[in-house]
Coordinates of C-alpha atoms in Angstrom, one line a residue:
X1 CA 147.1 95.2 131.5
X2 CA 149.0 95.7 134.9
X3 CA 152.5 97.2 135.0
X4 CA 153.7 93.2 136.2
X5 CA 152.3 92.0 133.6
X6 CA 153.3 94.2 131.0
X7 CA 156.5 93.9 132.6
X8 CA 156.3 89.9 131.8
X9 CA 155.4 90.3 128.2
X10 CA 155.7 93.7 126.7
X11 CA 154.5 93.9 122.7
X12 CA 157.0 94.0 120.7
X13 CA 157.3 96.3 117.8
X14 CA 156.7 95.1 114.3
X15 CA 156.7 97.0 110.9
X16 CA 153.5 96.1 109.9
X17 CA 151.8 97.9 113.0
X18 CA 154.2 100.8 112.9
X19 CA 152.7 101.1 109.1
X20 CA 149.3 101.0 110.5
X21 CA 149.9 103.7 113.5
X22 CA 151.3 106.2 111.2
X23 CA 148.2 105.7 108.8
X24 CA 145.7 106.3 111.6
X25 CA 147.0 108.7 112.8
X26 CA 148.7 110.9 109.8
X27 CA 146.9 109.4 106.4
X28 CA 149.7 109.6 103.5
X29 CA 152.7 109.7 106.2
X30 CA 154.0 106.6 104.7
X31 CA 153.8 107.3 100.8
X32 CA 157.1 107.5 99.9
X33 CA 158.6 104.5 101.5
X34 CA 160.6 102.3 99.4
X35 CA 162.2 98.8 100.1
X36 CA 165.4 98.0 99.9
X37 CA 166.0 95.0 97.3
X38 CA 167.0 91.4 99.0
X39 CA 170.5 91.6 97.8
X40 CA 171.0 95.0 99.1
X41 CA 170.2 93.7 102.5
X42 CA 172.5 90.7 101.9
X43 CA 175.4 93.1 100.6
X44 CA 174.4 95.1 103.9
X45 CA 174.7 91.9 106.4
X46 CA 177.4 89.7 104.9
X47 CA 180.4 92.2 106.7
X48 CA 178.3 90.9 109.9
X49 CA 178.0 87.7 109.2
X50 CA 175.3 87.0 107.4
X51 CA 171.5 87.7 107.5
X52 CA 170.6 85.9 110.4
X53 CA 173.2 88.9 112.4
X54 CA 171.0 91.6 111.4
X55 CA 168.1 91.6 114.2
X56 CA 164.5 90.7 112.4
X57 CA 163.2 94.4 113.3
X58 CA 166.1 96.0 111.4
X59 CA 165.7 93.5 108.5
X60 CA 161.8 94.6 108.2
X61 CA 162.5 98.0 108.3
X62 CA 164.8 98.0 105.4
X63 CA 162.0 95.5 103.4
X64 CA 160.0 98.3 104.3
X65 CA 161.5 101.6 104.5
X66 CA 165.4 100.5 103.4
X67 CA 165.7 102.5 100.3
X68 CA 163.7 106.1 101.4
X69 CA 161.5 107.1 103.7
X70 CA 160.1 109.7 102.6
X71 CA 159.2 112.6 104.0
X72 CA 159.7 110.8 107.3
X73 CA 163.0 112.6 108.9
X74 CA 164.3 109.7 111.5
X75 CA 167.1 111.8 112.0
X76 CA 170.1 114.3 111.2
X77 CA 171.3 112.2 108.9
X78 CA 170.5 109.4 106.7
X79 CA 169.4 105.2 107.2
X80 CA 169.1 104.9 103.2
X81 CA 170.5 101.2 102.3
X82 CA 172.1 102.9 99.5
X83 CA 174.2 105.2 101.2
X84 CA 175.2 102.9 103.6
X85 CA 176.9 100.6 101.1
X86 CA 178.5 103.0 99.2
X87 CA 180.2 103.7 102.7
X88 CA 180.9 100.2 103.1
X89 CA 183.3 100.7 99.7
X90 CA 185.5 102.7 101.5
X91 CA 188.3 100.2 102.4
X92 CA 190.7 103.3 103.6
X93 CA 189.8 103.6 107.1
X94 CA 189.2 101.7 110.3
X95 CA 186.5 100.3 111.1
X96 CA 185.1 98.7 114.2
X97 CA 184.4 95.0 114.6
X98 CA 181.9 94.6 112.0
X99 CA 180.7 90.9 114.2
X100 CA 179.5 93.1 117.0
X101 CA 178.9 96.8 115.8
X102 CA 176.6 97.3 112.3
X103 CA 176.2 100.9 111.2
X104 CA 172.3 101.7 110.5
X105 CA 172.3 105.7 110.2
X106 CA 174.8 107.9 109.2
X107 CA 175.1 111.3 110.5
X108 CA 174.8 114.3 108.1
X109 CA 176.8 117.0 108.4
X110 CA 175.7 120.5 109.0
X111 CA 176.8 124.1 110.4
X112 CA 177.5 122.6 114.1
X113 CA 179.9 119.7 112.1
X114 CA 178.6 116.2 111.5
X115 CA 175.9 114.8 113.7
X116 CA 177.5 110.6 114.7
X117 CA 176.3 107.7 113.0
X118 CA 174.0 105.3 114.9
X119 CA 174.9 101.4 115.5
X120 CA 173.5 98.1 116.4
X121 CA 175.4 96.6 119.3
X122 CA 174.9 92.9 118.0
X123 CA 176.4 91.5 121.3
X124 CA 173.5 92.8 123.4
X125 CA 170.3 91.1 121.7
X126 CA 166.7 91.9 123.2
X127 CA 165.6 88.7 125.4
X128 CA 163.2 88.0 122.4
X129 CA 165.9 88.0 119.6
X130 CA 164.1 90.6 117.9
X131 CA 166.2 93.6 118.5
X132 CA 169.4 94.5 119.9
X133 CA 171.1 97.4 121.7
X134 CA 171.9 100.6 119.6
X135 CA 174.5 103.6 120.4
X136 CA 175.5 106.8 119.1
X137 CA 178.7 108.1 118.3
X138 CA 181.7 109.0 115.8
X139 CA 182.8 106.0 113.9
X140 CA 186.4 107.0 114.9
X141 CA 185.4 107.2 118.3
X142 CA 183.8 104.0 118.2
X143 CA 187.4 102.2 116.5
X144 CA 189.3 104.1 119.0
X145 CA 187.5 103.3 122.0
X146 CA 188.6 106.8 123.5
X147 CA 184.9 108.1 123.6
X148 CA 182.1 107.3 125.5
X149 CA 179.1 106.5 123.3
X150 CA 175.5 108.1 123.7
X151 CA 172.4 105.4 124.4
X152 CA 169.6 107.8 123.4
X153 CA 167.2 104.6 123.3
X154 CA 167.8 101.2 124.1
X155 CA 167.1 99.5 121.4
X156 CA 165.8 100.2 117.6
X157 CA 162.4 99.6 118.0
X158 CA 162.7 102.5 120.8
X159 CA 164.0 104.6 118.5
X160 CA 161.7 104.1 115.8
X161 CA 158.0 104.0 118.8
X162 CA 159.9 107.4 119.9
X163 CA 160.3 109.3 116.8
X164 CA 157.6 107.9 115.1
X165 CA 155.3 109.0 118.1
X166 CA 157.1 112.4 117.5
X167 CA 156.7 113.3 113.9
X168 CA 153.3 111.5 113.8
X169 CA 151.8 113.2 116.4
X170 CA 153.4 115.5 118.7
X171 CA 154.8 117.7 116.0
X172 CA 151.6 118.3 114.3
X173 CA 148.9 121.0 114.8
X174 CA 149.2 123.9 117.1
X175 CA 152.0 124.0 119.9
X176 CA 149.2 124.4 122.4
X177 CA 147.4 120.8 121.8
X178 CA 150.7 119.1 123.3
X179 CA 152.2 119.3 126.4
X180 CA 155.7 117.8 128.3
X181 CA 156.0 116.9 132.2
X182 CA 159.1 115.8 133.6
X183 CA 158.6 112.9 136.1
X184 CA 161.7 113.3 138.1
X185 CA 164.3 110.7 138.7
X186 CA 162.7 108.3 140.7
X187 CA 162.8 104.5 139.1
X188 CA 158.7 103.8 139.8
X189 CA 157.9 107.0 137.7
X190 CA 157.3 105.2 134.8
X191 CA 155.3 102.4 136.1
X192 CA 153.4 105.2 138.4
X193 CA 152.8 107.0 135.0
X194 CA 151.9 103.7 133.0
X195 CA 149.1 103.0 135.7
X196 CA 147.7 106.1 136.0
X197 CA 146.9 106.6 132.3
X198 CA 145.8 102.9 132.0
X199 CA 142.8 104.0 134.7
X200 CA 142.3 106.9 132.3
X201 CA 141.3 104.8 130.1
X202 CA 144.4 105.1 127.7
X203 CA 146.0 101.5 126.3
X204 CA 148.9 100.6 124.2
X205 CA 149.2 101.1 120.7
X206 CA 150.3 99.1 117.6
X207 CA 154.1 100.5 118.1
X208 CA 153.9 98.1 121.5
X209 CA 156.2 98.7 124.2
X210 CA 158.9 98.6 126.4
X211 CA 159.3 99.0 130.0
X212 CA 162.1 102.1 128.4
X213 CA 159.8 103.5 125.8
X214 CA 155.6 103.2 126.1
X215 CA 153.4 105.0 123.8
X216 CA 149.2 105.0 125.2
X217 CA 146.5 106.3 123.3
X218 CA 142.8 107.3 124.4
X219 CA 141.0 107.3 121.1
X220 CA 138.2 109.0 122.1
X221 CA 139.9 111.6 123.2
X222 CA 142.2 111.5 120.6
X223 CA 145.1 111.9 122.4
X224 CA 148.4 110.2 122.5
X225 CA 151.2 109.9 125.7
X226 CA 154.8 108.8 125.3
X227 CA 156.1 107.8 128.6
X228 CA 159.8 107.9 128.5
X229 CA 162.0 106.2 131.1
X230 CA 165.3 107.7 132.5
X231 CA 168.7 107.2 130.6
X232 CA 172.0 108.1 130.9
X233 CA 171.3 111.3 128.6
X234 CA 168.1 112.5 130.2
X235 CA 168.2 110.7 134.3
X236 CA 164.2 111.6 134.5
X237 CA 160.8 110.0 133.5
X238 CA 159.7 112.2 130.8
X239 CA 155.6 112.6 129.8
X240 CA 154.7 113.8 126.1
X241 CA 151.1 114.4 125.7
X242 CA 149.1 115.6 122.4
X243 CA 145.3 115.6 122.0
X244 CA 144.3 116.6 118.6
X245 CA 141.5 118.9 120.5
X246 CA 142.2 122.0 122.2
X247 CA 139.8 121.1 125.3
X248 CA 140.6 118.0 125.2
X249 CA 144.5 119.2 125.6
X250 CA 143.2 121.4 128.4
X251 CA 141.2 118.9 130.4
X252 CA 144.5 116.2 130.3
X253 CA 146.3 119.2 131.6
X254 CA 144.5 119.6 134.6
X255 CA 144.1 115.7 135.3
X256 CA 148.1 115.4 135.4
X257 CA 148.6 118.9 137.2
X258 CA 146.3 117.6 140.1
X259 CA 147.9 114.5 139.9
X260 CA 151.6 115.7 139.7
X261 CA 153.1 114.4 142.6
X262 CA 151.5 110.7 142.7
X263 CA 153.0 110.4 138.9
X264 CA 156.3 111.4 140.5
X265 CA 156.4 108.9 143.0
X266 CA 156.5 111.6 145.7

């Protein structure tokens, strides 16, 4: 598939395929898992108005994964279905306008203080309906409006293609068998990255894609590339790659090395 193309219609991420990638390519990652119950997900989305606020993603996920996940860390902190209604109970303090911001992760606290709670910005769907916008930040902050949030990904199923691509694959096996190349700020680096892995013979996954987030995979090679678009936290196209074999690992090295400066844009 050509960048346009891609551009025109990129896959969108569903539960079922995420289910399936993780299998592959970890067997037993997603023992564990348990669904949350149909009227914990109503108790969840009524504050928001109703089930048809929470985008379709989100509400697979928590049929999914709502209740635990595991050994699957998403994050410092916590998306249990549980926890997050038990936080709903407190009637105390502010909170922000429940029609446009739903809380999906709450930040754990540790050493450094706690880590901010992650949110669906409901007023910024995907074009496809599927998804929406998500931010990072204090729930104080958010009701005050004195902070800036963080926009780590763009949307939830960003999120979940990025850390799933993470835990799945980059962080396992030796350090050596994974590598990471930063692009540079130009905008064509991703597309420039996207279409020279695609003539490697690397194609898209069953996470699917976005033109922010785009995990490839060369199965014969076993190897696996995350290429990350520029944000507000990071401004440059970042390149994760793993192969699970060491020569393999080595060989990919040299390809982007000689390659370096077309993947750039330069």
């Amino acid at each position: 598939m050509t960048w346009s193309k891609f551009l025109k219609a990129p896959p969108p991420l569903s539960i079922t395929g995420l289910l399936a990638f993780m299998e592959r390519w970890k067997p037993g990652s997603t023992h564990g898992f348990e669904p949350a119950t149909a009227g914990q997900i109503a108790a969840l989305a009524k504050s928001h108005g109703g089930l048809d606020a929470l985008p379709p993603v989100y509400r697979e996920f928590l049929a999914t994964m709502g209740a635990s996940t595991g050994g699957l860390r998403l994050k410092f902190g916590t998306t249990s279905i549980s926890v997050l209604l038990e936080d709903l109970k407190d009637h105390q303090r502010e909170r922000p306008d429940s029609r446009r911001h739903l809380k999906f992760a709450i930040g754990e606290d540790d050493y450094n203080g706690r880590h901010p709670d992650d949110f669906f910005d409901l007023s910024r769907p995907t074009p496809d309906g599927r998804d929406a916008a998500i931010l990072r930040i204090h729930e104080e902050d958010l009701v005050s409006g004195k902070v800036a949030a963080e926009r780590p990904f763009p949307t939830f199923s960003d999120w979940l293609r990025s850390v799933i691509v993470s835990r799945v694959c980059l962080e396992v096996g030796p350090k050596q068998h994974r590598r990471y190349y930063d692009l540079g700020p130009k905008p064509e680096a991703p597309a420039k990255a996207y279409e020279f892995f695609t003539r490697l013979g690397f194609s898209l996954t069953e996470l699917g894609a976005s033109s922010e987030v785009i995990p490839l995979e060369h199965p014969e090679r076993g190897a696996i590339a995350l290429i990350s678009a520029p944000s507000t936290s990071i401004p440059s196209t970042g390149l994760e790659l793993h192969a699970r074999d060491k020569a393999q690992q080595l060989l990919l090295n040299e390809v982007i090395q000689d390659h370096k400066h077309e993947l750039r844009g330069d």
